[in-house]
Every structure is written in C-alpha cells, then in structure tokens.
Amino acid sequence: MADLKKEKNEKLFDDSDVPSAQDLGSSTEVVGQVSDISGFEAQKAALGSAHFKRLGWKRLTIVLIVEAIALGSLSMPAAFATLGMVAGTILCVGLGLLAIYTSYVVGQVKLKYPEVQHYADAGRLIMGKFGYELIGAMFVLQLTFLVGSHCLTGTIAFLNITDNGTCSLVFGVVSAIILLLLAIPPSFAEVAILGYIDFVSIMAAIFITIIATGIQRTDAGVPSDWSAWPEENLTFTKAFIAITNIVFAYSFAICQFSFMDEMHTPKHFVKSIWALGLIEIVIYTLTGALIYVFVGTGVKSPSLLSAGPLVSKVAFGIALPVIFISGSINGTVVARYIHGRVYRNSVTRFINTTKGWVTWLALISFITLIAWVIAEAIPFFSDLLAISSALFISGFTFYFPAIFWFMLIRQGKWYAKENLLKSITNGLVFIIGIVVLVGGTYASIVDIIDQYNKGTVRGAFTCAPFE
C-alpha cells in the first residue's frame, strides 16, 4: 500500500516538462512524410519532429496563458457595466466553467485521435472533407481576427502613450510589424519563454488600473454609480455585445489541438486547462467587478483607458508586451496550420531548411497584412471582439466540442444512465453556442452600422485618432 502511494506521488510531482529519450527519439516516422527522401531530408525530418515535441504541461499552461489572458480581460469591466454586477459575475464564472469542460472534451478528442493536429482535422472526423474545409476556414479567419484585434489594441496603446502623436495609420503599421517579428519563431516551446513576460505584463497593467481607479474614486469623495442590475433601457444589441465580449475572453480551446500536438505527453493536458481556466475566472471576475465598482457606468473599453490620462499611459506601456506577445502567437498558430497543410508531404513543413524559412516568413507576413487590414476596417474594440466571438468562438468553444462529445467521445446511448448528465450538459453547451452565433452576429452587425451612421467612431483607414 505504501509503495502504491509513493508511486502515485511520484507520478503527480514528477518533472513532466522534461521529455524522455523515448518520447523524442524512439521513432523517426513522421506523419505525412514521403517515403522516398534523401538522407539530408530524413535528418531534417527527424530533427524537426523532435523540435516540435518539447512541450510539457507546465509550458502548455504558460502558452495557453499567452494565448488566452490578454484582450479578454481588457473588455470585461465594460461588459459588467452593461450587464450589471450580478449578471456579469454569473456569466463570467459560468461561461468560464463551461469553457474548462469543453476544453476537456477537446483534449479527449486529441487523445483518442492523435492524428488530429489542428481544429480543422477534428472537423474532418465529424463532417468529412466538408467539415475539414469549413472549420479550417473558420480557424484561419478567427485567428487572423485575433491578430487584428491585437494590432488595433497596439494602435490604441501607442496613440494613448503619445497623446495622438502621429497618424493612427502609422501606429497601426508599427503594431503590425511588431506582431510579425514576434510570430517568426515557429515552435510554441520558444513562445513559452516569452509567456512569463506576457503574464507579468497583463497582471501589472490590470493591477495598476485597479489601484488607480480606486484611488481616483476615493479622491472624488462621491460613491460610484455602479449597479447590481443591467443599465436602464438596455437594448438587445448592447447586451449581446457585452455577452460576446465575455465569450471572447474564454476562447482558449481554439488553439488547443495545435498546442497539444507539440506535447511530449499529451495526457497531461488536464492539469493545464484546469490551471488556466481557474486563473482566467479569478482574473476576469475581479478585473471586471473592481474596475466597474471604482469607475462606474462610464468605464471604457479597453479598460486601461479608464485609469486617467497619466496612469493609462503607464498601464498601456506596461501592457505592450502582452498586447504583442499574445497577438503574435495567434499568427504563429494559423501560419503553422496553413504551412503544414501546404507542405504536408514535404520536409519543408518543419521550417528548418532554406525553403521552409522563406515560405514561413512569406506566409507570416501575408497573415499579418490581412490582420492589419481588418484592424483598420473595424476600428472599434468591443465590436471587433464581438463579431469574431459570435461568428467563430461560439463554435470553437461551445457547439463544436458538444458535437465532438456526441459523435466521437460518447459510448452507448445518450440517454443511458451513465451518459444522461453529460448529454444534458453538452446539449446545453450546444444551445449556448448557437444562441451566441445567431444573436451575437446580429447584434454586432447592427451596432457597427449604427455607430457608423451616428458618426460615433472614426472612419476606416484614416489618420483620425480614437475617441
């Protein structure tokens, strides 16, 4: 009995981020590799395969934090202001717990079907070639939208820091170039190193904003106008924009297949998603609630703008690493998917040959250019997050994982005693995803049209500063 307990403790606390020789070198067989290749190509393929299998669960947690905890936290206080403290907190915690569960389902699919390298591959399992192409297109568009969101936030940050020091298009180009440079390393193991800087950056920026808004409220000598209930005369459009911004914050499942494909021990993913999910719920709920209480209904999005003229400059300066590091990893993921698909049967996909690097750099540059165009075409933060959440994250985080469970994971009848609770849970998750898809897309489009008609936002592709 003692030996068994000792063995369990060793398994729980082992240094699982260090791959064994067996994990890395037991086989030189590579999925999709052509059989007739030269000795040089075989060597590059073996090195490439080992290079992309270095991620343990601790590093995976850091990479997920880099990908997940960024722009979502900056939109949370404004969502709380729209929905009220009660609804905001319930949605923040509830959607976070659902996201952990759906991420667990995604991980189960990866373990059962290890050949799945990206989300699109899972689409093939449920809908064949059509599913592969459909989800692949959604995957590319969503991640490109995410890069665009970070490009837009970088522009807002630079304009805020410099007091609109130059044409906003210039800062947009600068943001795009920084995102491009950080997206060049193709392996997520390298990104994990930047993850520590990323996490400290966003936490420091949020902490400074909370402290500053709290001090400002104390100095004002009057209570905040925050409310436990939704704002008066709340429209369907505005409510759903707020809800989809919360959905956006829990979008980490989209990249999970891609990240797990680099794990040397994929079964350890559960530790990562629980760590990330709970960290996200705590950070998002506290950030949304505290800044909303201190600022009141006038809280801005992104929330760093609410910290006052001087402190917002400091906060944005500290947040620059998270804006660009978190944005760049989305560019890396989408480029890895496209590059791996185009060069599926070639050593070029390992990006360790001249052709591999040239094609990789060209692809990253093209993706960043498209992201910059999106950022300039939809130059307002909340609606850009909302439309991407409604169209894409509703599927990647909610209704696709529900379908995965029913079609790929479930064993036995859905109404069997052992499956009934999970069937109800996944049915609810599916419905939530469809509601976000339909309602969120409608609300986002209506709000974008209304804002342009009212002239409350600057036009697309202009030098005008953000209000």
Coordinates of C-alpha atoms in Angstrom, one line a residue:
M1 CA 0.0 0.0 0.0
A2 CA 2.8 2.4 0.9
D3 CA 4.6 1.6 -2.4
L4 CA 1.4 2.4 -4.3
K5 CA 1.1 5.7 -2.6
K6 CA 4.7 6.5 -3.2
E7 CA 4.3 5.7 -6.9
K8 CA 1.2 8.0 -7.2
N9 CA 3.1 10.8 -5.5
E10 CA 6.0 10.4 -7.9
K11 CA 3.6 10.5 -10.9
L12 CA 1.9 13.6 -9.6
F13 CA 5.0 15.6 -8.8
D14 CA 7.5 14.3 -11.5
D15 CA 9.2 16.8 -13.7
S16 CA 6.9 16.1 -16.6
D17 CA 8.1 19.1 -18.7
V18 CA 11.3 17.1 -19.4
P19 CA 10.7 14.7 -22.3
S20 CA 12.3 11.3 -22.1
A21 CA 14.6 9.9 -24.8
Q22 CA 11.8 7.5 -25.7
D23 CA 9.4 10.4 -26.1
L24 CA 11.7 12.2 -28.6
G25 CA 13.7 9.6 -30.3
S26 CA 12.0 6.2 -30.3
S27 CA 10.8 6.7 -33.8
T28 CA 11.8 8.8 -36.8
E29 CA 8.5 8.1 -38.5
V30 CA 6.7 11.4 -39.2
V31 CA 3.0 11.7 -40.1
G32 CA 2.6 12.6 -43.8
Q33 CA 6.3 12.1 -44.6
V34 CA 7.0 10.8 -48.0
S35 CA 8.8 7.5 -48.0
D36 CA 11.4 8.3 -50.8
I37 CA 13.6 11.1 -49.4
S38 CA 17.3 11.8 -49.2
G39 CA 19.5 11.3 -46.2
F40 CA 19.6 15.0 -45.6
E41 CA 15.8 15.3 -45.7
A42 CA 15.5 12.3 -43.4
Q43 CA 17.8 14.0 -40.9
K44 CA 15.9 17.3 -41.1
A45 CA 12.6 15.5 -40.7
A46 CA 13.9 13.6 -37.6
L47 CA 15.3 16.9 -36.1
G48 CA 12.1 18.7 -37.0
S49 CA 9.9 16.1 -35.4
A50 CA 11.9 16.2 -32.1
H51 CA 11.9 20.0 -32.2
F52 CA 8.1 20.2 -32.3
K53 CA 7.6 17.6 -29.4
R54 CA 9.1 19.5 -26.5
L55 CA 6.0 20.9 -24.7
G56 CA 5.2 19.6 -21.3
W57 CA 2.1 20.5 -19.3
K58 CA 3.7 23.4 -17.4
R59 CA 4.9 25.0 -20.6
L60 CA 1.5 24.3 -22.2
T61 CA -0.1 26.2 -19.3
I62 CA 2.1 29.2 -20.0
V63 CA 1.5 29.0 -23.7
L64 CA -2.3 28.9 -23.1
I65 CA -2.0 31.9 -20.7
V66 CA -0.2 33.8 -23.5
E67 CA -2.9 32.9 -26.0
A68 CA -5.8 33.4 -23.6
I69 CA -5.3 36.1 -21.0
A70 CA -4.9 39.3 -22.9
L71 CA -7.6 41.3 -24.7
G72 CA -10.4 39.5 -22.9
S73 CA -9.6 41.0 -19.5
L74 CA -9.5 44.5 -21.0
S75 CA -13.1 44.3 -22.2
M76 CA -14.5 42.8 -19.0
P77 CA -15.3 46.0 -17.0
A78 CA -17.3 47.5 -19.8
A79 CA -19.3 44.2 -20.1
F80 CA -20.0 44.4 -16.3
A81 CA -21.2 48.0 -16.7
T82 CA -23.7 46.9 -19.4
L83 CA -25.0 43.8 -17.7
G84 CA -24.7 44.8 -14.1
M85 CA -22.7 43.2 -11.3
V86 CA -24.9 40.2 -10.8
A87 CA -25.3 39.1 -14.4
G88 CA -21.7 40.0 -15.2
T89 CA -20.4 37.8 -12.4
I90 CA -22.7 34.9 -13.1
L91 CA -21.8 34.9 -16.8
C92 CA -18.1 35.4 -16.1
V93 CA -17.9 32.4 -13.8
G94 CA -20.5 30.2 -15.6
L95 CA -19.0 30.6 -19.1
G96 CA -15.5 30.1 -17.6
L97 CA -16.5 26.7 -16.1
L98 CA -18.2 25.7 -19.3
A99 CA -15.1 26.6 -21.3
I100 CA -13.0 24.4 -19.0
Y101 CA -15.3 21.5 -19.7
T102 CA -15.4 22.0 -23.4
S103 CA -11.6 22.3 -23.4
Y104 CA -11.5 18.9 -21.6
V105 CA -13.7 17.4 -24.4
V106 CA -11.3 18.8 -27.0
G107 CA -8.4 17.2 -25.1
Q108 CA -10.2 13.9 -25.1
V109 CA -10.6 14.0 -28.8
K110 CA -6.9 14.7 -29.2
L111 CA -6.0 11.7 -27.0
K112 CA -8.4 9.4 -28.9
Y113 CA -7.4 10.6 -32.3
P114 CA -3.7 11.6 -32.0
E115 CA -3.5 12.3 -35.7
V116 CA -5.6 15.5 -35.2
Q117 CA -3.0 18.4 -35.4
H118 CA -5.4 21.3 -35.6
Y119 CA -9.1 22.1 -35.1
A120 CA -9.8 21.5 -38.8
D121 CA -8.6 17.9 -38.5
A122 CA -11.3 17.3 -35.9
G123 CA -13.8 18.8 -38.3
R124 CA -13.0 16.0 -40.8
L125 CA -13.9 13.4 -38.1
I126 CA -17.4 14.7 -37.8
M127 CA -18.2 16.1 -41.2
G128 CA -15.7 14.6 -43.6
K129 CA -14.0 16.8 -46.2
F130 CA -16.7 19.5 -45.9
G131 CA -16.1 19.7 -42.1
Y132 CA -12.3 19.9 -42.7
E133 CA -12.7 22.8 -45.1
L134 CA -15.4 24.6 -43.2
I135 CA -13.7 24.5 -39.8
G136 CA -10.3 25.2 -41.4
A137 CA -11.7 28.4 -42.9
M138 CA -13.2 29.4 -39.6
F139 CA -9.9 28.6 -37.8
V140 CA -7.9 30.8 -40.2
L141 CA -10.4 33.7 -40.1
Q142 CA -10.8 33.7 -36.3
L143 CA -7.0 33.6 -35.6
T144 CA -6.5 36.3 -38.2
F145 CA -9.2 38.4 -36.5
L146 CA -7.4 37.9 -33.2
V147 CA -4.1 39.2 -34.6
G148 CA -6.2 42.1 -36.0
S149 CA -7.6 42.8 -32.5
H150 CA -4.1 43.0 -31.0
C151 CA -3.0 45.2 -33.9
L152 CA -5.9 47.6 -33.1
T153 CA -5.1 47.5 -29.4
G154 CA -1.4 48.2 -30.1
T155 CA -2.5 51.3 -32.1
I156 CA -4.8 52.5 -29.3
A157 CA -1.9 52.0 -26.8
F158 CA 0.6 54.0 -28.9
L159 CA -1.9 56.8 -29.5
N160 CA -2.7 57.0 -25.8
I161 CA 1.0 56.9 -24.8
T162 CA 2.0 59.7 -27.3
D163 CA -1.2 61.8 -26.9
N164 CA -2.1 61.1 -30.6
G165 CA 1.5 61.9 -31.5
T166 CA 1.1 60.9 -35.2
C167 CA -1.3 59.5 -37.7
S168 CA -3.0 56.4 -36.3
L169 CA -2.3 54.5 -39.6
V170 CA 1.4 54.8 -38.7
F171 CA 1.0 53.3 -35.3
G172 CA -1.1 50.6 -36.9
V173 CA 1.7 49.7 -39.3
V174 CA 4.2 49.7 -36.3
S175 CA 1.9 47.4 -34.4
A176 CA 1.7 45.0 -37.3
I177 CA 5.5 44.9 -37.8
I178 CA 6.0 44.1 -34.1
L179 CA 3.4 41.3 -34.3
L180 CA 5.1 40.0 -37.4
L181 CA 8.6 39.9 -35.8
L182 CA 7.3 38.1 -32.7
A183 CA 5.4 35.5 -34.8
I184 CA 8.6 34.4 -36.6
P185 CA 9.7 31.6 -34.2
P186 CA 7.6 28.6 -35.4
S187 CA 7.7 26.4 -32.2
F188 CA 5.4 27.0 -29.3
A189 CA 8.1 25.9 -26.9
E190 CA 10.1 29.1 -27.7
V191 CA 6.9 31.1 -27.1
A192 CA 6.6 29.7 -23.6
I193 CA 9.8 31.6 -22.6
L194 CA 8.0 34.9 -23.5
G195 CA 5.0 33.7 -21.7
Y196 CA 6.4 34.7 -18.3
I197 CA 6.9 38.3 -19.5
D198 CA 3.4 38.2 -21.0
F199 CA 1.7 37.2 -17.8
V200 CA 3.6 39.7 -15.6
S201 CA 2.8 42.4 -18.2
I202 CA -1.0 41.9 -18.2
M203 CA -1.2 41.4 -14.4
A204 CA 0.8 44.5 -13.7
A205 CA -1.3 46.6 -16.1
I206 CA -4.6 45.3 -14.6
F207 CA -3.3 45.9 -11.0
I208 CA -2.2 49.4 -11.8
T209 CA -5.6 50.2 -13.4
I210 CA -7.5 48.8 -10.4
I211 CA -5.3 50.7 -7.9
A212 CA -5.5 54.0 -9.9
T213 CA -9.3 53.8 -10.4
G214 CA -9.7 53.0 -6.7
I215 CA -7.6 56.0 -5.6
Q216 CA -9.5 58.3 -8.1
R217 CA -12.8 57.2 -6.7
T218 CA -11.6 57.8 -3.1
D219 CA -10.3 61.3 -4.0
A220 CA -13.6 62.2 -5.8
G221 CA -15.4 61.8 -2.5
V222 CA -18.6 60.6 -4.1
P223 CA -19.8 57.0 -4.5
S224 CA -19.6 55.3 -7.8
D225 CA -22.8 54.8 -9.9
W226 CA -22.3 51.1 -10.3
S227 CA -25.3 48.8 -10.1
A228 CA -26.0 45.2 -9.4
W229 CA -28.5 45.2 -12.3
P230 CA -28.3 45.9 -16.0
E231 CA -28.2 49.5 -17.2
E232 CA -31.5 51.2 -17.9
N233 CA -33.1 50.9 -21.3
L234 CA -30.6 48.2 -22.2
T235 CA -31.1 47.1 -25.8
F236 CA -30.7 43.6 -27.2
T237 CA -27.8 44.7 -29.3
K238 CA -25.8 46.3 -26.5
A239 CA -26.5 43.3 -24.1
F240 CA -25.3 40.8 -26.7
I241 CA -22.2 42.8 -27.5
A242 CA -21.3 42.6 -23.7
I243 CA -22.1 38.8 -23.6
T244 CA -20.0 38.1 -26.7
N245 CA -17.1 40.1 -25.2
I246 CA -17.2 37.7 -22.2
V247 CA -17.3 34.7 -24.6
F248 CA -14.2 36.1 -26.3
A249 CA -12.3 36.0 -23.1
Y250 CA -12.7 32.2 -22.9
S251 CA -11.5 31.3 -26.4
F252 CA -8.5 29.2 -25.5
A253 CA -9.9 25.9 -26.9
I254 CA -9.4 27.1 -30.5
C255 CA -5.6 26.6 -30.3
Q256 CA -5.6 23.5 -28.0
F257 CA -5.2 20.9 -30.7
S258 CA -2.3 22.8 -32.1
F259 CA -0.6 23.2 -28.7
M260 CA -1.2 19.6 -27.7
D261 CA 0.3 18.4 -30.9
E262 CA 3.6 19.6 -29.6
M263 CA 3.3 17.9 -26.2
H264 CA 5.6 15.0 -25.5
T265 CA 3.0 13.6 -23.0
P266 CA -0.5 14.8 -24.2
K267 CA -2.4 13.1 -21.4
H268 CA -1.1 15.8 -19.0
F269 CA -3.3 18.5 -20.7
V270 CA -5.9 18.3 -18.0
K271 CA -3.6 19.9 -15.5
S272 CA -3.0 22.8 -17.9
I273 CA -6.7 23.5 -18.7
W274 CA -7.7 23.5 -15.0
A275 CA -4.8 25.8 -14.1
L276 CA -5.6 28.2 -16.9
G277 CA -9.4 28.1 -16.5
L278 CA -9.4 28.9 -12.8
I279 CA -6.7 31.6 -13.3
E280 CA -8.9 33.2 -16.0
I281 CA -12.1 33.0 -14.0
V282 CA -10.5 34.7 -11.0
I283 CA -8.7 37.4 -13.1
Y284 CA -11.6 38.2 -15.3
T285 CA -14.2 38.4 -12.5
L286 CA -12.1 40.5 -10.2
T287 CA -11.0 42.8 -13.0
G288 CA -14.5 43.3 -14.3
A289 CA -16.0 43.8 -10.9
L290 CA -13.4 46.0 -9.2
I291 CA -12.8 48.4 -12.1
Y292 CA -16.6 48.7 -12.7
V293 CA -17.2 49.5 -9.0
F294 CA -14.4 52.1 -8.9
V295 CA -15.2 53.8 -12.3
G296 CA -18.9 53.2 -12.6
T297 CA -21.1 53.2 -15.7
G298 CA -18.6 55.4 -17.6
V299 CA -15.9 52.7 -17.8
K300 CA -14.2 52.4 -21.2
S301 CA -13.2 49.5 -23.4
P302 CA -10.3 48.6 -23.3
S303 CA -10.4 49.2 -19.6
L304 CA -6.9 50.7 -19.3
L305 CA -8.4 53.9 -20.8
S306 CA -10.3 54.4 -17.6
A307 CA -7.3 54.8 -15.4
G308 CA -6.9 58.6 -16.1
P309 CA -4.6 60.4 -18.6
L310 CA -1.3 59.8 -16.9
V311 CA -1.9 56.3 -15.4
S312 CA -3.4 55.0 -18.6
K313 CA -0.2 55.8 -20.3
V314 CA 1.8 53.9 -17.7
A315 CA -0.7 51.0 -17.9
F316 CA -0.6 50.8 -21.7
G317 CA 3.2 51.0 -21.6
I318 CA 3.4 48.0 -19.2
A319 CA 0.7 46.2 -21.3
L320 CA 2.7 46.5 -24.6
P321 CA 4.4 43.0 -24.1
V322 CA 1.0 41.2 -23.6
I323 CA -0.6 43.1 -26.5
F324 CA 2.1 41.9 -28.9
I325 CA 3.2 38.6 -27.5
S326 CA -0.4 37.3 -27.1
G327 CA -1.3 38.6 -30.6
S328 CA 1.7 37.1 -32.3
I329 CA 1.1 33.5 -31.0
N330 CA -2.3 33.5 -32.9
G331 CA -0.4 34.4 -36.1
T332 CA 2.0 31.6 -35.4
V333 CA -0.8 29.1 -34.9
V334 CA -2.7 30.0 -38.1
A335 CA 0.6 30.0 -40.1
R336 CA 1.5 26.6 -38.7
Y337 CA -1.8 25.2 -39.9
I338 CA -1.6 26.7 -43.4
H339 CA 2.1 25.9 -43.8
G340 CA 1.7 22.3 -42.5
R341 CA -1.2 21.8 -44.9
V342 CA 0.5 23.1 -48.0
Y343 CA 3.7 21.1 -47.3
R344 CA 2.1 18.1 -45.6
N345 CA 4.3 15.6 -47.6
S346 CA 7.5 17.6 -47.5
V347 CA 10.3 18.2 -45.1
T348 CA 9.7 21.9 -45.8
R349 CA 6.9 21.8 -43.1
F350 CA 9.5 21.5 -40.3
I351 CA 10.8 25.1 -41.2
N352 CA 14.4 24.0 -40.8
T353 CA 15.5 24.3 -44.4
T354 CA 16.0 27.4 -46.6
K355 CA 12.7 26.8 -48.5
G356 CA 11.0 26.2 -45.2
W357 CA 12.1 29.5 -43.7
V358 CA 11.4 31.5 -46.9
T359 CA 7.9 30.2 -47.2
W360 CA 7.3 30.6 -43.5
L361 CA 8.3 34.3 -43.5
A362 CA 6.2 35.0 -46.6
L363 CA 3.2 33.4 -45.0
I364 CA 3.6 35.2 -41.7
S365 CA 3.9 38.5 -43.5
F366 CA 0.8 37.9 -45.5
I367 CA -1.3 36.9 -42.5
T368 CA -0.1 40.0 -40.6
L369 CA -1.0 42.2 -43.6
I370 CA -4.6 40.8 -43.7
A371 CA -4.9 41.3 -39.9
W372 CA -3.8 44.9 -40.2
V373 CA -6.5 45.5 -42.9
I374 CA -9.1 44.0 -40.5
A375 CA -8.0 46.2 -37.7
E376 CA -8.3 49.3 -39.9
A377 CA -11.6 48.3 -41.4
I378 CA -13.3 47.7 -38.0
P379 CA -11.6 50.3 -35.8
F380 CA -13.5 49.9 -32.6
F381 CA -12.5 47.5 -29.9
S382 CA -15.7 46.0 -28.5
D383 CA -17.4 45.3 -31.8
L384 CA -14.3 43.7 -33.3
L385 CA -14.2 41.3 -30.4
A386 CA -17.9 40.7 -30.5
I387 CA -18.2 39.9 -34.2
S388 CA -15.3 37.5 -34.0
S389 CA -16.7 35.8 -30.9
A390 CA -20.2 35.4 -32.4
L391 CA -19.0 34.0 -35.8
F392 CA -16.2 31.8 -34.6
I393 CA -15.6 31.3 -30.9
S394 CA -19.3 30.3 -30.4
G395 CA -18.3 27.2 -32.4
F396 CA -14.7 26.5 -31.2
T397 CA -15.6 26.9 -27.5
F398 CA -19.2 25.7 -27.4
Y399 CA -21.1 23.9 -30.2
F400 CA -18.2 22.1 -31.8
P401 CA -17.0 20.5 -28.6
A402 CA -20.6 19.5 -27.8
I403 CA -20.8 17.8 -31.2
F404 CA -17.4 16.1 -30.6
W405 CA -18.8 14.6 -27.4
F406 CA -21.9 13.2 -29.0
M407 CA -20.2 11.9 -32.2
L408 CA -16.6 11.0 -31.1
I409 CA -16.4 10.6 -27.3
R410 CA -19.8 9.2 -26.1
Q411 CA -20.1 5.5 -25.6
G412 CA -23.5 4.0 -25.5
K413 CA -26.9 5.6 -25.9
W414 CA -27.1 9.3 -25.0
Y415 CA -30.0 8.6 -22.6
A416 CA -28.1 5.8 -20.8
K417 CA -27.8 6.3 -17.0
E418 CA -24.0 6.9 -17.2
N419 CA -24.4 9.4 -20.1
L420 CA -27.5 11.3 -19.2
L421 CA -25.9 14.2 -17.2
K422 CA -23.2 14.6 -19.8
S423 CA -25.8 14.5 -22.6
I424 CA -27.8 17.3 -20.9
T425 CA -24.6 19.3 -20.3
N426 CA -23.4 19.0 -23.9
G427 CA -26.9 19.8 -25.2
L428 CA -26.9 23.0 -23.1
V429 CA -23.4 23.9 -24.4
F430 CA -24.6 23.4 -28.0
I431 CA -27.6 25.6 -27.5
I432 CA -25.4 28.3 -25.8
G433 CA -23.1 28.2 -28.8
I434 CA -25.9 28.6 -31.4
V435 CA -27.5 31.4 -29.4
V436 CA -24.2 33.3 -29.3
L437 CA -23.7 32.6 -33.0
V438 CA -27.1 34.0 -34.1
G439 CA -27.7 36.7 -31.5
G440 CA -24.1 37.9 -31.3
T441 CA -23.7 38.2 -35.1
Y442 CA -26.9 40.1 -35.5
A443 CA -26.1 42.4 -32.6
S444 CA -22.5 43.1 -33.8
I445 CA -23.6 44.0 -37.4
V446 CA -26.4 46.2 -36.1
D447 CA -24.1 48.0 -33.7
I448 CA -21.4 48.5 -36.3
I449 CA -23.9 50.0 -38.8
D450 CA -25.4 52.3 -36.0
Q451 CA -22.1 53.6 -34.9
Y452 CA -21.0 54.5 -38.5
N453 CA -24.4 56.1 -39.1
K454 CA -24.2 58.2 -35.9
G455 CA -20.6 59.1 -36.6
T456 CA -19.5 58.0 -33.1
V457 CA -16.4 56.2 -34.4
R458 CA -13.7 57.3 -36.8
G459 CA -13.8 56.0 -40.4
A460 CA -11.8 53.1 -41.7
F461 CA -8.2 53.7 -42.9
T462 CA -7.9 57.3 -41.7
C463 CA -5.4 59.2 -39.6
A464 CA -8.1 60.3 -37.2
P465 CA -7.4 59.4 -33.5
F466 CA -9.6 57.1 -31.5
E467 CA -12.1 58.8 -29.2

